[in-house]
Amino acid sequence: MTTDGNSPSYQKQLSNSGRNDNSTPANTVPPALPSFYKPDGGPQAQQITSPGAANNTDIDHGTDSMHLVGTQISINKQKCIVKGRVNCGPEELYALESDKPLSGYDGLCPKCRKNHVHFDDPSRGYYMSVKNAHDIVNKQKLDNERLKGRKDIPQLTNIVDNLPPLDQPILGKNKGIEGDSNSCYMDATIFCMFAYNNVFDKLLHMEVKTEPLKILQKVLRETIVHVLRDKRNGFVQRDALFHLRLQLSEATHDPSFKEMEKDPSEFLRAFETLFQYAPLKTISPDQPPKPDESNITTNIIWEMFDANPHRLPSTNIASIFRNSLSEIPAKLATIPPFLVLVAPRHTRSQRSYRYIIPDREITLDNSIVQLVCLKCQKTNHDPETSKDFYFCNECHEKESATVTTDATITCYCTNCLSDMHKHLAGSIHTHHTKRVSSDKIKLNLFAVLCIETSHYVAFVKCQKRNPLQHEWLFFDSMSDRMYDEQNVPLVDSVPDFDQWIDDAEKRKDDFFNWLDDRRGKRQPTSQTFSENSMRQLRLFRDGAFFFYENANVNY
């Protein structure tokens, strides 16, 4: 993690002696070696290496070490002059002098506490292993190479006006999001979140305070999401993702977001932390939420636990979700606007089950959701409490002093509601009472993010204007390459998606045995999967993140 303090994070001086001689006091215990010191197998003798030294080519870390001596480099955004290369025992070090004094530094080698080179100001001098310095310089060179030919943010396609999710599919090559340098995990996740759905739109418009977060939000909103939703084009350039990754790296202080392949959970968790947005709230069974919500657990995704002790070859997402809640144990403290369910995995791409059926609908019944009476604080799982809970708008207005929290469903148990109706009989003549039945709350599947050998693709539902009509789409940000350097994204229709799930649910064992048979017979020279069969396999075998929306919530 990169830090921007007054002194480099990779080396801290452990002595306040301030001595600048070539000996270590007898009563001084040499400080522990910093973690960056790793033997490189260099010469044993201590000697100063100058630009003209004969042995300046005895090590190669991808950068000519002597080319650095006398040059200026940047370490954690601080300018430093490389004063020389020294061998201290088995270690090869660079002596560097910062352009500003560093608190706690005295210019002595932290290993032997000697002064190998002359610093104009000892408080600006410190040492770094040759390998670490080369790694930093080479990384900066790669970053500069990646910046060449990139469009700046103002040069990107930019749409300020808020655009709703697409209600008609935009199909073909060079549609969706163009992949760039290990970005497919992020491309597929963003496509699931925003292209044809608005359940995550709060992230685009909520108030944020820090400047890096404002820039991150603006890049996401105006150069990616709105451009993705533009019916005239529906294509996001790779440079937009490049700048999003830069801003995400800056906001999280995690440089790996810039270019490394990561897991979608890391991306979503970063948004959860940065935007303080975690609408999925769970609580231990039979516990009413505390006023400060200290006994509420919040998440943006639900990473499920299911060890599959019976070694079943297949299951469905709803079953895993229920098992996961019961193992903790936990209940939903409120009805979430969406659910992102992460399949149980041994590794990033290896799941507990060989095949998983994505339920197109999940019912949140009383065994999953915990109702809490606002008056007596008893729950629907209390054996002494009636299972029926109610909401009465008139009573709630009169009882507005009742402690409430957004981590609970507004409702009253049968006994408390009866007492309130008797107590308020003189002031309220008509009550509009409704039974709270979580059995009717349905969450609908709208996307599946799939992982296979570090490549991420997605199935996303396009909900059309007619609520009874929808179409499933397949998205791959790196479906092809042009001139061996530019990725070609693809959005394609999947007309058989619903039929696949129908077949899997009706003929579960036979269906997956058939898939196994197809996989077993596959040979490069005699038989290959059709594109349709491969996508079918990806859905059931590689599905890892399952996105559900609460259709009753207005966003």
Coordinates of C-alpha atoms in Angstrom, one line a residue:
M1 CA 0.0 0.0 0.0
T2 CA 1.4 3.4 -1.0
T3 CA 1.8 6.0 1.6
D4 CA 2.5 9.7 1.2
G5 CA 4.0 10.6 4.5
N6 CA 7.1 12.7 5.1
S7 CA 9.4 9.7 5.1
P8 CA 9.5 6.6 3.0
S9 CA 7.3 3.8 4.3
Y10 CA 9.9 1.1 3.4
Q11 CA 12.6 2.2 5.8
K12 CA 12.4 3.7 9.3
Q13 CA 15.5 4.8 11.3
L14 CA 15.6 2.9 14.6
S15 CA 18.3 4.9 16.2
N16 CA 18.4 8.5 17.5
S17 CA 22.1 8.6 17.9
G18 CA 22.7 11.1 15.1
R19 CA 26.3 9.8 14.8
N20 CA 27.9 10.2 11.4
D21 CA 31.2 8.2 11.9
N22 CA 32.2 4.8 10.6
S23 CA 31.9 2.9 13.9
T24 CA 29.1 1.5 16.0
P25 CA 29.2 2.4 19.7
A26 CA 30.0 -0.7 21.9
N27 CA 26.9 -0.1 24.1
T28 CA 24.6 0.3 21.1
V29 CA 22.5 -2.7 19.9
P30 CA 22.3 -2.7 16.1
P31 CA 18.7 -2.1 15.1
A32 CA 16.7 -4.9 13.5
L33 CA 16.9 -5.0 9.8
P34 CA 14.1 -3.5 7.8
S35 CA 11.8 -6.0 6.0
F36 CA 12.9 -4.9 2.6
Y37 CA 16.4 -6.3 3.1
K38 CA 16.7 -9.6 1.3
P39 CA 20.1 -11.1 0.4
D40 CA 20.8 -10.8 -3.3
G41 CA 24.0 -12.9 -3.3
G42 CA 26.3 -10.0 -4.0
P43 CA 29.9 -9.5 -3.0
Q44 CA 30.8 -9.7 0.7
A45 CA 33.3 -6.8 0.9
Q46 CA 32.1 -3.4 1.9
Q47 CA 32.9 -0.9 -0.8
I48 CA 31.5 2.3 -2.4
T49 CA 30.5 1.8 -6.0
S50 CA 31.0 4.9 -8.1
P51 CA 29.9 5.6 -11.7
G52 CA 33.4 4.5 -12.9
A53 CA 33.7 1.4 -10.8
A54 CA 34.7 -1.8 -12.6
N55 CA 32.2 -4.0 -11.0
N56 CA 29.1 -2.0 -11.8
T57 CA 27.6 -4.6 -14.1
D58 CA 27.7 -7.6 -11.7
I59 CA 23.9 -7.6 -11.1
D60 CA 21.0 -7.2 -13.4
H61 CA 17.4 -6.5 -12.2
G62 CA 16.1 -5.3 -15.5
T63 CA 17.7 -1.8 -15.1
D64 CA 21.4 -0.9 -15.5
S65 CA 22.2 -0.1 -11.9
M66 CA 24.9 2.4 -12.7
H67 CA 22.5 4.4 -14.9
L68 CA 20.7 5.3 -11.7
V69 CA 23.7 6.6 -9.9
G70 CA 23.6 10.4 -10.1
T71 CA 20.1 10.5 -11.4
Q72 CA 16.9 11.7 -9.8
I73 CA 14.1 9.2 -9.1
S74 CA 10.8 9.4 -7.4
I75 CA 10.1 7.3 -4.3
N76 CA 6.6 7.6 -2.9
K77 CA 6.2 11.0 -4.7
Q78 CA 9.4 12.3 -3.1
K79 CA 12.3 13.4 -5.4
C80 CA 15.6 11.6 -4.5
I81 CA 19.1 11.7 -5.9
V82 CA 20.9 8.3 -6.2
K83 CA 24.3 9.1 -4.6
G84 CA 25.9 5.8 -5.1
R85 CA 25.6 2.0 -5.0
V86 CA 27.2 0.2 -2.0
N87 CA 27.8 -3.4 -0.9
C88 CA 27.2 -3.9 2.8
G89 CA 28.0 -7.5 3.6
P90 CA 25.9 -9.6 1.3
E91 CA 23.5 -6.7 0.6
E92 CA 23.6 -4.4 -2.4
L93 CA 22.1 -1.0 -1.6
Y94 CA 21.5 2.4 -3.1
A95 CA 22.3 5.5 -1.1
L96 CA 19.6 8.1 -1.8
E97 CA 19.2 11.7 -0.7
S98 CA 15.7 13.1 -0.6
D99 CA 15.0 16.7 -1.5
K100 CA 13.5 17.2 1.9
P101 CA 14.6 16.3 5.4
L102 CA 13.2 13.1 6.8
S103 CA 12.2 12.8 10.4
G104 CA 14.3 10.2 12.3
Y105 CA 17.0 9.7 9.6
D106 CA 20.7 10.4 10.0
G107 CA 22.3 9.1 6.8
L108 CA 23.7 6.0 8.3
C109 CA 23.3 2.5 6.9
P110 CA 20.5 0.8 8.9
K111 CA 22.3 -2.5 8.7
C112 CA 25.9 -1.7 9.9
R113 CA 25.2 1.9 11.2
K114 CA 28.1 3.2 9.1
N115 CA 28.3 6.2 6.8
H116 CA 29.1 4.7 3.3
V117 CA 28.6 7.9 1.3
H118 CA 28.6 11.6 2.0
F119 CA 25.2 13.3 2.2
D120 CA 25.0 17.1 1.9
D121 CA 22.4 16.8 4.7
P122 CA 22.4 13.5 6.7
S123 CA 18.8 14.0 7.7
R124 CA 17.9 13.6 4.0
G125 CA 19.9 10.4 3.5
Y126 CA 18.8 6.8 3.6
Y127 CA 19.5 3.5 1.9
M128 CA 17.4 1.1 -0.2
S129 CA 18.1 -2.4 -1.6
V130 CA 19.1 -2.3 -5.3
K131 CA 16.4 -4.8 -6.2
N132 CA 13.6 -2.7 -4.5
A133 CA 14.9 0.5 -6.2
H134 CA 14.9 -1.2 -9.6
D135 CA 11.5 -2.6 -9.1
I136 CA 10.1 0.9 -8.3
V137 CA 11.9 2.4 -11.3
N138 CA 10.8 -0.3 -13.7
K139 CA 7.2 0.0 -12.4
Q140 CA 7.3 3.7 -13.1
K141 CA 8.6 3.1 -16.6
L142 CA 5.7 0.6 -17.2
D143 CA 3.2 3.1 -15.9
N144 CA 4.6 5.8 -18.2
E145 CA 4.4 3.4 -21.2
R146 CA 0.8 2.6 -20.3
L147 CA 0.0 6.4 -20.3
K148 CA 1.4 6.9 -23.8
G149 CA -1.5 7.3 -26.2
R150 CA -4.1 7.4 -23.5
K151 CA -6.8 9.9 -23.6
D152 CA -7.1 12.3 -20.7
I153 CA -10.4 12.4 -18.8
P154 CA -11.7 15.5 -20.7
Q155 CA -11.0 13.8 -24.0
L156 CA -13.2 10.8 -23.2
T157 CA -16.8 10.5 -24.3
N158 CA -18.6 12.3 -21.5
I159 CA -22.4 12.3 -20.8
V160 CA -23.5 14.5 -18.0
D161 CA -27.3 14.0 -18.3
N162 CA -28.6 11.2 -16.2
L163 CA -29.6 8.3 -18.4
P164 CA -31.9 5.4 -17.3
P165 CA -30.9 1.8 -17.7
L166 CA -31.2 0.4 -21.2
D167 CA -34.6 -1.2 -22.0
Q168 CA -33.6 -2.4 -25.4
P169 CA -30.5 -4.6 -26.1
I170 CA -27.5 -3.0 -27.9
L171 CA -25.9 -6.0 -29.6
G172 CA -22.8 -6.8 -31.6
K173 CA -19.1 -6.4 -31.5
N174 CA -17.5 -3.3 -30.0
K175 CA -20.5 -2.9 -27.7
G176 CA -20.5 -2.8 -23.9
I177 CA -17.1 -2.1 -22.3
E178 CA -13.7 -2.5 -24.0
G179 CA -11.3 -4.6 -21.9
D180 CA -7.9 -3.4 -21.0
S181 CA -5.0 -5.1 -19.2
N182 CA -6.6 -7.5 -16.7
S183 CA -9.7 -5.4 -16.5
C184 CA -12.3 -8.1 -17.4
Y185 CA -13.3 -8.7 -13.7
M186 CA -14.2 -5.0 -13.5
D187 CA -15.7 -4.7 -17.0
A188 CA -18.1 -7.6 -16.3
T189 CA -19.0 -6.4 -12.8
I190 CA -19.8 -2.9 -14.0
F191 CA -21.9 -4.3 -16.9
C192 CA -23.9 -6.4 -14.4
M193 CA -24.4 -3.4 -12.1
F194 CA -25.4 -0.6 -14.4
A195 CA -26.1 -1.4 -18.1
Y196 CA -29.6 -2.7 -17.8
N197 CA -30.4 -2.1 -14.1
N198 CA -30.5 0.8 -11.7
V199 CA -30.2 -0.9 -8.3
F200 CA -26.7 0.5 -7.8
D201 CA -27.4 4.0 -9.0
K202 CA -27.2 5.4 -5.5
L203 CA -23.4 5.0 -5.8
L204 CA -23.5 7.5 -8.8
H205 CA -25.3 10.3 -7.0
M206 CA -24.7 10.1 -3.2
E207 CA -22.8 13.0 -1.7
V208 CA -19.1 12.3 -1.2
K209 CA -16.6 14.6 0.6
T210 CA -13.1 13.8 -0.5
E211 CA -11.8 15.1 -3.9
P212 CA -10.4 11.7 -5.0
L213 CA -13.8 10.1 -4.4
K214 CA -15.6 12.9 -6.2
I215 CA -13.4 12.3 -9.3
L216 CA -13.9 8.6 -9.0
Q217 CA -17.6 9.0 -8.9
K218 CA -17.6 11.4 -11.8
V219 CA -15.5 9.1 -14.0
L220 CA -17.8 6.2 -13.2
R221 CA -21.0 8.1 -13.7
E222 CA -20.2 10.3 -16.8
T223 CA -17.6 8.4 -18.8
I224 CA -18.7 4.8 -18.1
V225 CA -22.3 4.3 -16.9
H226 CA -24.0 7.1 -18.9
V227 CA -22.0 6.2 -22.0
L228 CA -22.9 2.5 -21.5
R229 CA -26.6 3.5 -21.4
D230 CA -26.4 5.7 -24.5
K231 CA -28.8 4.1 -27.0
R232 CA -27.0 5.7 -29.9
N233 CA -23.7 3.8 -29.2
G234 CA -23.5 1.7 -26.0
F235 CA -19.7 1.4 -26.1
V236 CA -17.2 2.4 -23.4
Q237 CA -13.6 2.9 -24.4
R238 CA -10.8 1.2 -22.5
D239 CA -9.3 4.5 -21.5
A240 CA -12.4 5.2 -19.4
L241 CA -11.7 2.0 -17.4
F242 CA -8.1 2.9 -17.2
H243 CA -8.9 6.2 -15.5
L244 CA -11.4 4.6 -13.2
R245 CA -8.7 2.1 -12.1
L246 CA -6.3 5.0 -11.5
Q247 CA -8.9 6.9 -9.4
L248 CA -9.9 3.7 -7.5
S249 CA -6.2 3.1 -6.8
E250 CA -5.8 6.7 -5.6
A251 CA -9.0 6.6 -3.4
T252 CA -8.2 3.2 -1.8
H253 CA -4.4 3.7 -1.6
D254 CA -4.1 0.3 -3.3
P255 CA -1.9 0.4 -6.4
S256 CA -2.9 -3.1 -7.5
F257 CA -6.2 -1.8 -8.8
K258 CA -4.3 0.0 -11.6
E259 CA -3.3 -3.1 -13.5
M260 CA -3.6 -6.3 -11.6
E261 CA -6.3 -8.9 -12.0
K262 CA -8.5 -8.9 -8.9
D263 CA -11.7 -10.6 -7.8
P264 CA -15.0 -8.8 -8.3
S265 CA -15.6 -9.1 -4.5
E266 CA -12.5 -6.8 -4.0
F267 CA -14.0 -4.3 -6.4
L268 CA -17.4 -4.3 -4.7
R269 CA -15.9 -4.2 -1.2
A270 CA -13.9 -1.2 -2.2
F271 CA -17.1 0.6 -3.2
E272 CA -18.7 -0.5 0.1
T273 CA -15.9 1.0 2.1
L274 CA -15.4 4.2 0.0
F275 CA -19.1 5.1 -0.3
Q276 CA -20.1 3.6 3.1
Y277 CA -22.8 1.7 1.2
A278 CA -23.9 -1.7 2.6
P279 CA -27.6 -2.1 2.3
L280 CA -27.6 -5.9 3.2
K281 CA -28.2 -6.0 6.9
T282 CA -28.2 -9.2 9.0
I283 CA -28.7 -9.9 12.7
S284 CA -28.5 -12.9 15.0
P285 CA -31.8 -14.7 15.4
D286 CA -34.1 -13.4 18.1
Q287 CA -32.1 -10.2 18.7
P288 CA -33.9 -6.8 18.2
P289 CA -31.7 -4.2 16.6
K290 CA -30.0 -1.9 19.1
P291 CA -30.7 1.9 18.6
D292 CA -27.1 2.3 17.4
E293 CA -27.3 -0.8 15.2
S294 CA -24.2 -2.2 16.9
N295 CA -25.5 -5.7 16.6
I296 CA -26.2 -5.3 12.9
T297 CA -23.8 -6.7 10.3
T298 CA -23.8 -4.8 7.0
N299 CA -22.6 -5.9 3.6
I300 CA -22.8 -5.0 -0.1
I301 CA -22.4 -8.6 -1.1
W302 CA -23.1 -11.9 0.7
E303 CA -20.3 -14.4 0.4
M304 CA -22.0 -17.7 1.1
F305 CA -20.7 -20.7 3.1
D306 CA -21.6 -24.2 2.2
A307 CA -18.9 -26.9 2.4
N308 CA -21.2 -29.4 0.5
P309 CA -20.6 -32.1 3.1
H310 CA -22.7 -34.6 1.0
R311 CA -20.5 -34.0 -2.0
L312 CA -23.5 -33.2 -4.2
P313 CA -22.6 -32.4 -7.8
S314 CA -25.2 -29.6 -8.1
T315 CA -27.6 -27.4 -6.2
N316 CA -29.4 -24.1 -6.6
I317 CA -28.6 -20.7 -5.3
A318 CA -31.6 -20.3 -3.0
S319 CA -30.6 -23.5 -1.1
I320 CA -27.1 -22.3 -0.6
F321 CA -28.3 -18.9 0.6
R322 CA -30.6 -20.6 3.2
N323 CA -27.9 -23.0 4.3
S324 CA -25.4 -20.1 4.6
L325 CA -27.7 -18.1 6.9
S326 CA -28.5 -21.1 9.1
E327 CA -24.8 -22.0 9.5
I328 CA -23.8 -18.6 11.0
P329 CA -26.7 -18.3 12.1
A330 CA -28.2 -15.0 10.9
K331 CA -31.5 -13.5 9.6
L332 CA -32.1 -10.5 7.4
A333 CA -32.8 -7.5 9.6
T334 CA -34.6 -5.7 6.8
I335 CA -35.6 -6.3 3.2
P336 CA -32.6 -5.4 1.0
P337 CA -33.0 -3.5 -2.3
F338 CA -30.8 -6.1 -3.9
L339 CA -28.7 -9.2 -3.1
V340 CA -25.4 -10.1 -4.6
L341 CA -24.8 -13.7 -3.7
V342 CA -21.3 -15.1 -4.0
A343 CA -21.1 -18.9 -4.6
P344 CA -19.0 -20.8 -2.0
R345 CA -15.5 -21.2 -3.5
H346 CA -12.4 -23.0 -2.5
T347 CA -10.3 -20.6 -4.7
R348 CA -11.2 -17.7 -6.8
S349 CA -12.5 -19.9 -9.6
Q350 CA -13.1 -23.3 -7.9
R351 CA -16.5 -23.7 -6.4
S352 CA -17.9 -26.2 -3.8
Y353 CA -20.4 -27.5 -6.3
R354 CA -19.7 -28.6 -9.9
Y355 CA -22.9 -27.1 -11.1
I356 CA -25.1 -24.4 -9.6
I357 CA -28.6 -23.4 -10.9
P358 CA -29.3 -19.7 -10.6
D359 CA -32.9 -19.4 -9.3
R360 CA -34.7 -16.7 -11.3
E361 CA -36.6 -15.8 -8.2
I362 CA -35.9 -16.0 -4.5
T363 CA -38.6 -15.7 -1.9
L364 CA -37.7 -14.0 1.4
D365 CA -40.0 -15.7 3.8
N366 CA -40.3 -15.6 7.6
S367 CA -37.5 -18.2 8.0
I368 CA -35.1 -15.8 6.4
V369 CA -36.4 -12.4 7.5
Q370 CA -36.6 -11.3 11.1
L371 CA -39.5 -9.1 12.0
V372 CA -39.3 -7.0 15.2
C373 CA -42.2 -5.3 17.0
L374 CA -41.4 -1.6 17.4
K375 CA -43.3 -1.6 20.6
C376 CA -42.2 -4.6 22.6
Q377 CA -39.1 -5.5 20.6
K378 CA -40.1 -9.2 20.3
T379 CA -39.3 -11.0 17.1
N380 CA -41.3 -13.3 14.8
H381 CA -38.9 -16.1 15.9
D382 CA -39.8 -15.7 19.6
P383 CA -41.9 -18.8 20.5
E384 CA -44.1 -16.7 22.8
T385 CA -45.0 -14.2 20.1
S386 CA -47.6 -14.6 17.4
K387 CA -46.1 -15.1 14.0
D388 CA -48.4 -12.5 12.5
F389 CA -47.0 -8.9 12.4
Y390 CA -48.9 -5.8 11.1
F391 CA -48.3 -2.3 10.0
C392 CA -50.8 0.5 10.8
N393 CA -50.0 3.9 9.4
E394 CA -52.2 5.8 11.8
C395 CA -50.8 4.1 14.8
H396 CA -47.3 4.6 13.6
E397 CA -47.8 8.3 13.3
K398 CA -49.2 8.5 16.8
E399 CA -46.4 6.3 18.2
S400 CA -43.7 8.3 16.4
A401 CA -41.7 8.5 19.6
T402 CA -41.1 4.8 19.4
V403 CA -37.4 4.0 18.9
T404 CA -36.9 3.0 15.3
T405 CA -34.0 2.3 13.0
D406 CA -33.5 1.7 9.3
A407 CA -32.2 -1.7 10.2
T408 CA -35.7 -3.1 10.9
I409 CA -39.0 -3.4 9.2
T410 CA -41.7 -1.1 10.6
C411 CA -44.3 -3.4 12.1
Y412 CA -46.1 -4.4 15.3
C413 CA -46.9 -7.8 16.8
T414 CA -50.6 -8.8 17.3
N415 CA -50.7 -8.0 21.0
C416 CA -49.1 -4.5 20.8
L417 CA -51.3 -3.6 17.8
S418 CA -54.5 -4.6 19.7
D419 CA -53.3 -2.5 22.8
M420 CA -52.6 0.5 20.6
H421 CA -56.0 0.3 18.9
K422 CA -57.7 0.3 22.3
H423 CA -55.5 3.1 23.6
L424 CA -56.0 5.3 20.5
A425 CA -59.7 4.5 20.1
G426 CA -60.7 8.0 21.1
S427 CA -58.4 9.8 18.7
I428 CA -58.4 7.4 15.7
H429 CA -61.6 6.1 14.3
T430 CA -60.3 4.3 11.2
H431 CA -57.2 2.2 11.1
H432 CA -55.7 1.0 7.8
T433 CA -54.0 -2.1 9.0
K434 CA -52.0 -4.4 6.8
R435 CA -50.5 -7.8 7.6
V436 CA -46.7 -7.8 7.0
S437 CA -46.1 -10.9 5.0
S438 CA -42.5 -11.4 3.9
D439 CA -43.7 -14.5 2.0
K440 CA -44.7 -12.2 -0.8
I441 CA -41.3 -10.5 -1.1
K442 CA -39.6 -11.8 -4.2
L443 CA -36.1 -11.0 -5.5
N444 CA -35.6 -11.4 -9.2
L445 CA -32.4 -12.5 -10.9
F446 CA -30.9 -9.9 -13.2
A447 CA -27.3 -10.9 -13.7
V448 CA -24.8 -13.7 -13.3
L449 CA -21.1 -13.1 -13.4
C450 CA -19.0 -16.1 -14.4
I451 CA -15.3 -17.0 -13.8
E452 CA -13.2 -19.4 -15.8
T453 CA -9.4 -19.6 -15.6
S454 CA -9.1 -15.9 -14.6
H455 CA -11.5 -14.7 -17.3
Y456 CA -14.8 -13.0 -16.4
V457 CA -18.0 -12.9 -18.5
A458 CA -21.6 -12.0 -17.6
F459 CA -25.2 -12.9 -18.4
V460 CA -27.4 -9.9 -17.9
K461 CA -31.2 -9.5 -18.2
C462 CA -32.6 -6.6 -20.3
Q463 CA -36.0 -5.7 -18.9
K464 CA -38.1 -4.2 -21.6
R465 CA -40.7 -1.5 -21.2
N466 CA -43.4 -4.2 -21.2
P467 CA -42.9 -5.7 -17.7
L468 CA -43.8 -9.1 -19.1
Q469 CA -41.0 -9.0 -21.7
H470 CA -37.3 -9.4 -21.1
E471 CA -34.2 -10.7 -23.0
W472 CA -31.0 -12.3 -21.6
L473 CA -27.7 -11.1 -23.0
F474 CA -24.1 -12.4 -22.9
F475 CA -21.2 -10.0 -22.4
D476 CA -17.5 -10.5 -22.8
S477 CA -15.2 -7.5 -22.8
M478 CA -12.4 -9.5 -24.4
S479 CA -14.1 -11.7 -26.9
D480 CA -11.6 -11.1 -29.6
R481 CA -8.4 -9.1 -30.2
M482 CA -7.6 -6.6 -33.0
Y483 CA -4.0 -6.3 -34.2
D484 CA -3.0 -8.4 -31.2
E485 CA -3.3 -5.3 -28.9
Q486 CA -6.9 -4.1 -28.8
N487 CA -9.7 -6.1 -27.2
V488 CA -13.0 -6.4 -28.9
P489 CA -16.0 -6.5 -26.5
L490 CA -19.2 -8.4 -27.5
V491 CA -22.8 -8.2 -26.4
D492 CA -24.9 -11.1 -27.8
S493 CA -28.4 -12.3 -27.3
V494 CA -29.0 -15.6 -25.4
P495 CA -32.6 -16.6 -26.4
D496 CA -32.4 -20.0 -24.7
F497 CA -31.4 -18.7 -21.2
D498 CA -34.8 -19.3 -19.6
Q499 CA -35.1 -22.7 -21.3
W500 CA -31.7 -23.8 -20.0
I501 CA -32.8 -23.1 -16.4
D502 CA -36.2 -24.8 -17.0
D503 CA -34.4 -27.9 -18.2
A504 CA -31.9 -27.8 -15.3
E505 CA -34.7 -27.5 -12.7
K506 CA -37.0 -30.1 -14.3
R507 CA -34.3 -32.7 -15.2
K508 CA -31.6 -31.8 -12.7
D509 CA -29.6 -35.0 -12.6
D510 CA -30.2 -36.0 -16.2
F511 CA -29.4 -32.5 -17.4
F512 CA -26.1 -32.2 -15.6
N513 CA -25.1 -35.8 -16.6
W514 CA -25.7 -34.7 -20.2
L515 CA -23.4 -31.7 -19.6
D516 CA -20.8 -34.0 -18.1
D517 CA -21.1 -36.3 -21.1
R518 CA -20.7 -33.4 -23.5
R519 CA -17.6 -32.2 -21.7
G520 CA -16.1 -35.7 -21.6
K521 CA -16.5 -36.3 -25.3
R522 CA -15.0 -33.0 -26.3
Q523 CA -11.9 -33.5 -28.4
P524 CA -10.0 -30.8 -30.3
T525 CA -10.0 -32.8 -33.6
S526 CA -13.4 -34.6 -33.5
Q527 CA -15.9 -32.4 -31.5
T528 CA -16.0 -29.0 -30.1
F529 CA -18.7 -27.1 -28.2
S530 CA -20.9 -24.8 -30.1
E531 CA -20.9 -21.2 -28.9
N532 CA -24.4 -21.9 -27.4
S533 CA -23.2 -25.0 -25.6
M534 CA -20.1 -23.2 -24.2
R535 CA -22.2 -20.4 -22.8
Q536 CA -24.6 -22.9 -21.3
L537 CA -21.6 -24.6 -19.6
R538 CA -20.3 -21.2 -18.4
L539 CA -23.6 -20.4 -16.8
F540 CA -24.0 -23.5 -14.7
R541 CA -20.3 -24.4 -14.2
D542 CA -18.7 -21.0 -13.8
G543 CA -21.4 -18.8 -12.3
A544 CA -19.9 -17.1 -9.2
F545 CA -21.8 -13.9 -8.5
F546 CA -25.6 -13.9 -8.7
F547 CA -27.3 -10.5 -8.8
Y548 CA -30.9 -10.2 -7.5
E549 CA -33.1 -7.1 -7.3
N550 CA -36.1 -6.3 -5.2
A551 CA -38.7 -5.4 -7.8
N552 CA -40.9 -3.6 -5.1
V553 CA -38.3 -1.0 -4.3
N554 CA -38.1 2.3 -6.1
Y555 CA -34.5 3.5 -6.5

